[in-house]
Each structure stands twice: as structure tokens, then as C-alpha cells.
Coordinates of C-alpha atoms in Angstrom, one line a residue:
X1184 CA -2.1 -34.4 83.1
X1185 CA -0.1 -36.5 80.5
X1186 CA 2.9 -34.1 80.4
X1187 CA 2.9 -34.8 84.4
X1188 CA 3.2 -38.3 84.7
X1189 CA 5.8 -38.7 82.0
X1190 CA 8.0 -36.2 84.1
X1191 CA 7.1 -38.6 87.2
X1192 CA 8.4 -41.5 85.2
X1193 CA 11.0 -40.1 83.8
X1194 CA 12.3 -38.9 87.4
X1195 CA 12.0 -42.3 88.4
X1196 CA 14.3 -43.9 85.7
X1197 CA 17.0 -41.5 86.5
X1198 CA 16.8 -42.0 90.7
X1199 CA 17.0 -46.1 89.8
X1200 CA 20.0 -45.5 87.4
X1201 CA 22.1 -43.3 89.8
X1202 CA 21.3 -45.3 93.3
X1203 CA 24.5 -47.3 94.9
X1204 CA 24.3 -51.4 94.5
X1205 CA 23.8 -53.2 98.1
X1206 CA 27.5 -54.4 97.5
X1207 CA 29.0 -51.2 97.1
X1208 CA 28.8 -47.9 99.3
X1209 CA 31.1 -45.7 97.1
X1210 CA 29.9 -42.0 97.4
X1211 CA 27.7 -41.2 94.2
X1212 CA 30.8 -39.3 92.5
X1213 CA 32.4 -42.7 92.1
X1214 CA 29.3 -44.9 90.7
X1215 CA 30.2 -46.2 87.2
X1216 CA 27.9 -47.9 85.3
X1217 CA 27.6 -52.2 84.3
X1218 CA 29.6 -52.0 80.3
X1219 CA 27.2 -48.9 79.2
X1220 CA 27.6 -45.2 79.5
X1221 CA 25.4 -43.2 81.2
X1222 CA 21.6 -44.0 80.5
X1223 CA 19.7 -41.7 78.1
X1224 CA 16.6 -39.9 79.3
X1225 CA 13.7 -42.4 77.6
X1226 CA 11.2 -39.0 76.4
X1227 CA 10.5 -40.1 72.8
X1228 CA 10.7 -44.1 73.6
X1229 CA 7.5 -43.2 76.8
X1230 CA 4.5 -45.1 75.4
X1231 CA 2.8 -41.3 76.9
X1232 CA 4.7 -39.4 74.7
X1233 CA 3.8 -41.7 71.1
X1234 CA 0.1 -41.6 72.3
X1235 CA 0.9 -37.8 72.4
X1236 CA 2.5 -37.7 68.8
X1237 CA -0.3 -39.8 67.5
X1238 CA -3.0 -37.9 69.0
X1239 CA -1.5 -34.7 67.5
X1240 CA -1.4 -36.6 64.1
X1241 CA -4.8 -37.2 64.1
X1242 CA -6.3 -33.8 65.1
X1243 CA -4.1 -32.2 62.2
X1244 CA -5.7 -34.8 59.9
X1245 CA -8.7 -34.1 61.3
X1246 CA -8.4 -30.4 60.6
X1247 CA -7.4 -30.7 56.9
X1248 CA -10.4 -33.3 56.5
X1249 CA -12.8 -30.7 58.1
X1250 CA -11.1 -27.8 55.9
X1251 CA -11.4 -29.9 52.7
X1252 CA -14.9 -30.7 53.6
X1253 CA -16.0 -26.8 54.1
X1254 CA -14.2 -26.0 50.5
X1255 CA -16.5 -28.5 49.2
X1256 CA -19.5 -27.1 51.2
X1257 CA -18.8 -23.6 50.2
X1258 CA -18.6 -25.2 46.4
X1259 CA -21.2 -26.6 46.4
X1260 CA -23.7 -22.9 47.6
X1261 CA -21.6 -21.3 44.9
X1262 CA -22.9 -23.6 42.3
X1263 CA -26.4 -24.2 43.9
X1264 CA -29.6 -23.0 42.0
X1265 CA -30.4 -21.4 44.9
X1266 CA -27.5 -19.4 45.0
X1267 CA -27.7 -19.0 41.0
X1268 CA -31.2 -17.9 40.9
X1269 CA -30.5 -15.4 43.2
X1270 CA -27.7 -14.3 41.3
X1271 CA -30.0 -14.3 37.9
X1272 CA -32.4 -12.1 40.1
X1273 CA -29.2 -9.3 41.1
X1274 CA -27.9 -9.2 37.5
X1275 CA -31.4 -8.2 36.2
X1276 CA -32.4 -5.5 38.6
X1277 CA -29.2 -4.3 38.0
X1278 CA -30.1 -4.4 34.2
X1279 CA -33.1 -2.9 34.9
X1280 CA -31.8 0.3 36.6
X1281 CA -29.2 1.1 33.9
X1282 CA -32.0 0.7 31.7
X1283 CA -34.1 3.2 33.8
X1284 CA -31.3 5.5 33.7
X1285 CA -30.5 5.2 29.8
X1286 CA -34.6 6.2 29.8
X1287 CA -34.3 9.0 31.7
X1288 CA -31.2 10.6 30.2
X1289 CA -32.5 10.2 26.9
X1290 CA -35.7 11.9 28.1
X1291 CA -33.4 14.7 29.8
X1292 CA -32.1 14.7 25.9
X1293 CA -35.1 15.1 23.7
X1294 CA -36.4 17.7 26.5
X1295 CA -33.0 20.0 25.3
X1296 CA -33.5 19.3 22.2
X1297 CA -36.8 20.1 22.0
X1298 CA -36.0 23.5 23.4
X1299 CA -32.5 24.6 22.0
X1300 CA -32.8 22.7 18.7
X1301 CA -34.4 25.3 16.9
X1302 CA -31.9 28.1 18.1
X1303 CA -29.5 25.9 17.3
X1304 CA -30.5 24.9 13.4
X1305 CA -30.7 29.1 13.7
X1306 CA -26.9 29.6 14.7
X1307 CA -26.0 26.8 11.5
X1308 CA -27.6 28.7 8.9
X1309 CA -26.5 31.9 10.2
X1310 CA -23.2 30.5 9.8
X1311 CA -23.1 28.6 6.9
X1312 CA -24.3 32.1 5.2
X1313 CA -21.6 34.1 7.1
X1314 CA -19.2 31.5 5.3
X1315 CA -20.8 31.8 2.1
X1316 CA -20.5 35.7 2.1
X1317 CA -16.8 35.7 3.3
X1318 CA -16.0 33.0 0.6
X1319 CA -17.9 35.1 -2.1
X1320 CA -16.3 38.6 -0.7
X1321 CA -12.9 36.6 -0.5
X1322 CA -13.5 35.7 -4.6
X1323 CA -14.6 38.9 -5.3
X1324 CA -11.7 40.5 -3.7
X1325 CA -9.2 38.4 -6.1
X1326 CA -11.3 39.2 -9.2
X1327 CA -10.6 42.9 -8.3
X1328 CA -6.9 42.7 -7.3
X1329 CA -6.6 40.7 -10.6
X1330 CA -8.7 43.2 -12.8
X1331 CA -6.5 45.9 -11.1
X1332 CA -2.9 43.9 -11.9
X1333 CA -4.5 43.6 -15.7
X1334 CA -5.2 46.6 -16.1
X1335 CA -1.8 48.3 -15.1
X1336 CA -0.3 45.4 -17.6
X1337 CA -2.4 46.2 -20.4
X1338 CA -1.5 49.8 -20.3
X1339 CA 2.3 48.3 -21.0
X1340 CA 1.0 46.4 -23.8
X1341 CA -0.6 49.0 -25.6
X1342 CA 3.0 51.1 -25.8
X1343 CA 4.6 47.7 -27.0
X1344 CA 1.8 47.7 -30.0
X1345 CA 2.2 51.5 -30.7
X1346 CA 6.0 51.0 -30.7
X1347 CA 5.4 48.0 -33.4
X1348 CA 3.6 50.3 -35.7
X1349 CA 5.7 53.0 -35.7
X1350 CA 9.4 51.2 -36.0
X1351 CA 10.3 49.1 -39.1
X1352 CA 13.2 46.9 -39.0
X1353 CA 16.0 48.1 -41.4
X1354 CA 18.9 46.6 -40.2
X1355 CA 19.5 43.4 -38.9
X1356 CA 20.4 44.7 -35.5
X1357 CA 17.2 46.4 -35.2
X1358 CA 15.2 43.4 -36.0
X1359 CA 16.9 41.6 -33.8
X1360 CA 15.9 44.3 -31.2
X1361 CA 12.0 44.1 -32.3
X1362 CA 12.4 40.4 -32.3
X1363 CA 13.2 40.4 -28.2
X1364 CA 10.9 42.9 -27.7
X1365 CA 8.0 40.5 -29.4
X1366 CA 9.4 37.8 -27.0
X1367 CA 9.1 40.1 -23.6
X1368 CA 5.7 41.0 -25.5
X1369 CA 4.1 36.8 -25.6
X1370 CA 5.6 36.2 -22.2
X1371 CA 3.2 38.9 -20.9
X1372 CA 0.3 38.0 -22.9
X1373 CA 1.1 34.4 -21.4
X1374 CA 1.3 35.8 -17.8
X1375 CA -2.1 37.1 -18.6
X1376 CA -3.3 33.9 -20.1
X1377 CA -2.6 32.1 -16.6
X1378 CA -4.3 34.9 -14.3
X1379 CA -7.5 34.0 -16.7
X1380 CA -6.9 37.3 -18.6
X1381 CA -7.8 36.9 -22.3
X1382 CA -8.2 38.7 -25.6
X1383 CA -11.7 39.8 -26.6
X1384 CA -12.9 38.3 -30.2
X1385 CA -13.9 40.9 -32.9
X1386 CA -13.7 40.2 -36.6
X1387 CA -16.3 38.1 -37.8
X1388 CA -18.3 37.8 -34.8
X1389 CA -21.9 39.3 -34.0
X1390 CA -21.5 42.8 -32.4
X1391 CA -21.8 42.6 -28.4
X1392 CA -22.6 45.7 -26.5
X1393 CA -21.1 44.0 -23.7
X1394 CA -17.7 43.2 -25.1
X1395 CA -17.4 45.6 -28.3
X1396 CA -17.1 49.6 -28.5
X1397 CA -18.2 50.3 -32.1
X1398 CA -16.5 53.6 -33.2
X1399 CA -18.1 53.2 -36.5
X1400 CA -20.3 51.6 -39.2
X1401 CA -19.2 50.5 -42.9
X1402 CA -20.0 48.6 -45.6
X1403 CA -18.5 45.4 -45.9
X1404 CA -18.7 42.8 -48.9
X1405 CA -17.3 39.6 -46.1
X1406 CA -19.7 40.7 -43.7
X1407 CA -23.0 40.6 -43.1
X1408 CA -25.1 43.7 -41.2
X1409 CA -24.2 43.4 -37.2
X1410 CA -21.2 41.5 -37.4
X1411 CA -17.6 43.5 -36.4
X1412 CA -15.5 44.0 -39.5
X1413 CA -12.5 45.6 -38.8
X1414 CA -10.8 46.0 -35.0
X1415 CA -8.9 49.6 -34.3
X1416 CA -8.2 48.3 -30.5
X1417 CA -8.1 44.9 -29.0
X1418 CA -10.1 44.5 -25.7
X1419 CA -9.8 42.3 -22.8
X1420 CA -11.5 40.3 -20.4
X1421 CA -11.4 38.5 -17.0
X1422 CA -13.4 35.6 -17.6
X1423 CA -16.5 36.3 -19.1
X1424 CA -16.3 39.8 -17.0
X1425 CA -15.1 42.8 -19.7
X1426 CA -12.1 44.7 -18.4
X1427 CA -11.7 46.8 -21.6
X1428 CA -14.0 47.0 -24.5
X1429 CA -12.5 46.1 -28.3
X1430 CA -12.7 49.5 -30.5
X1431 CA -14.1 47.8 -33.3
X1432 CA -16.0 49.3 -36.8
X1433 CA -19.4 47.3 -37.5
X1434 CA -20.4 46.4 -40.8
X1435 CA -23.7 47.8 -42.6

């Protein structure tokens, strides 16, 4: 209704400034105008349309006022104790059924237990005693394949100490020629040193049935009865394990 009569008015200003004065019946083309140019349509200077503006103005500051006002409403539920106590009351049942849950899993649990816990304190000593017997085979198998590697050494060593007794040195040359042979002679006794290979004691210790092969009994004036007096062939051992007996004479 507004926008209409400001068209009507503004319809009317232009008919009044294009009419012919009584003095003057010069065809329309031909009307100039007193010292101005051509009028301006009036639109934003109507007293209509600044009531429009102004109206507009006030409904937009009206909106943000009623916006602002329903931030503060909403606000103000979100920080209630209404809304907070409700809130309170969600969290704990929720609370509550992860606690019914952590129950019932951990009833699900001892039930298994319960049933396969046995079985399976079974399967661990089963194979904590299947390790144990491949650990002990696996040991027992190097203390064999060393006993075996000794032995073949040893059998070396006995021609080096039959070859000592039988050559004497004359010349220098030739005891040059024992002298390396001692050398290669300790580096194999030292090779049989590391693999835990050792020589079995014999004079002037007690007679050991384990240890000692007595191919004899004499007197002896150092020795008391039971003790070895004289060695004839050196023994060895693996440990405390006896890979070859000591020929040994015991005294009386």
C-alpha cells in the first residue's frame, strides 16, 4: 500500500514539472526549464520512503535483539540445575552399564579360566620339561662330540710322547727339530685346555677307581699304602667325566 502511493506522488511531481505555463503554448518538445535542469525524481527525499527505511531499521534491530535474547535463553538451560542434574543422572547410568559390562566379562573370564586353566598349567609344564630335555640332550650331545674330538687328539699325543722317548737330541739341528715339535705338542695340550679337556692327577694322590688303572702294586718309601706312586700313562678327562684312565702303579 506504501509502495503505491509513493508511485502516485511521484507521478504527480513529474506531470507538474513537464505541463506548459499559461503564457506559453510551445509543444512539450520545446519546454525548458526556469535556471534548473531537468527535475530529479524525489524517491529517497518521500517522507513514505524514510518511514520505509526506518521501519526496516528497526525490525533488523529487533531481530538481532530477539536473537541475542534466545542465545542467552538457550544459556541459561545449558547451565541450569535442571539441565545439570539431568545431565549428572545420564553420565551415571552410563557409568553404571560399563560397570555391568566390566562385571560380566570378568565373570565370562573366571568361567574360562575355571575350565581351561588347569589344561593349560598342563601344556606349561609339558613344555617347560620338553625344553629342559632338549637343553639337556643339546649338552649332552656337545659333551660327546667333544669326548669324540679328544679322543682322536689324544691318540696324536701319545705318538708325540713315544717319539720323545725314543729320539735324543745329538745335534743342534735335531734339537731344534724336537724343540718345534714340543711347541706343536703345548699348542695342542692348550687347545684341549680350552675345550675343558684336562690331564688326570696321579703321583701322590689317593688311588681312584674312577680316574686311575693300577697295572701294579709296589713298595714305596714316599708313599703311603693306597696312594699312586709312579704313572706309566697319563689319563684324561672332560670335566670331572674320565675319557681315558691314567696307567698308574699303586704303592703297598
Amino acid at each position: 500500500m506504501i509502495r503505491q502511493i509513493a508511485l502516485c506522488s511521484l507521478l504527480a511531481s513529474a506531470v507538474d514539472a513537464f505541463a506548459p505555463s499559461s503564457s506559453n503554448n510551445a509543444p512539450l518538445t520545446s519546454i525548458t526549464f526556469s535556471g534548473q535542469s531537468a527535475p530529479q525524481p524525489m524517491r529517497h527525499s518521500s517522507p513514505l520512503y524514510a518511514e520505509e527505511g526506518a521501519s526496516s531499521e528497526d525490525e533488523a534491530a529487533a531481530a538481532a535483539d530477539e536473537g541475542e535474547k534466545t542465545a542467552a535463553d538457550t544459556s541459561d538451560i545449558l547451565n541450569s540445575p535442571a539441565f545439570l542434574k539431568r545431565k549428572v543422572e545420564v553420565l551415571q547410568s552410563d557409568i553404571a552399564a560399563l560397570e555391568k559390562e566390566i562385571e560380566e566379562a570378568n565373570a565370562v573370564y573366571l568361567a574360562g579360566k575355571a575350565e581351561w586353566g588347569p589344561k593349560f598349567d598342563m601344556i606349561n609344564k609339558e613344555s617347560q620339561a620338553m625344553q629342559e630335555r632338549l637343553a639337556k640332550q643339546g649338552s649332552q650331545g656337545k659333551e660327546t662330540a667333544t669326548v669324540e674330538v679328544a679322543t682322536s687328539i689324544l691318540n696324536v699325543l701319545d705318538n708325540y710322547d713315544r717319539a720323545f722317548q725314543a729320539v735324543e737330541a745329538a745335534t743342534n739341528e735335531e734339537v731344534e727339530i724336537v724343540d718345534a715339535y714340543k711347541h706343536t705338542y703345548d699348542l695342542i695340550i692348550d687347545a684341549l685346555t680350552e675345550l675343558n679337556v684336562t690331564k688326570v692327577e696321579t703321583v701322590g694322590v689317593e688311588f681312584d677307581y674312577e680316574m686311575h688303572q693300577a697295572m701294579m702294586q709296589m713298595p714305596s718309601d714316599e708313599h703311603e699304602e693306597g696312594i699312586v706312586c709312579q704313572e706309566f700313562a697319563p689319563g684324561w678327562a672332560f670335566g670331572e667325566k674320565c675319557i681315558r684312565p691314567a696307567m698308574v702303579a699303586v704303592a703297598l
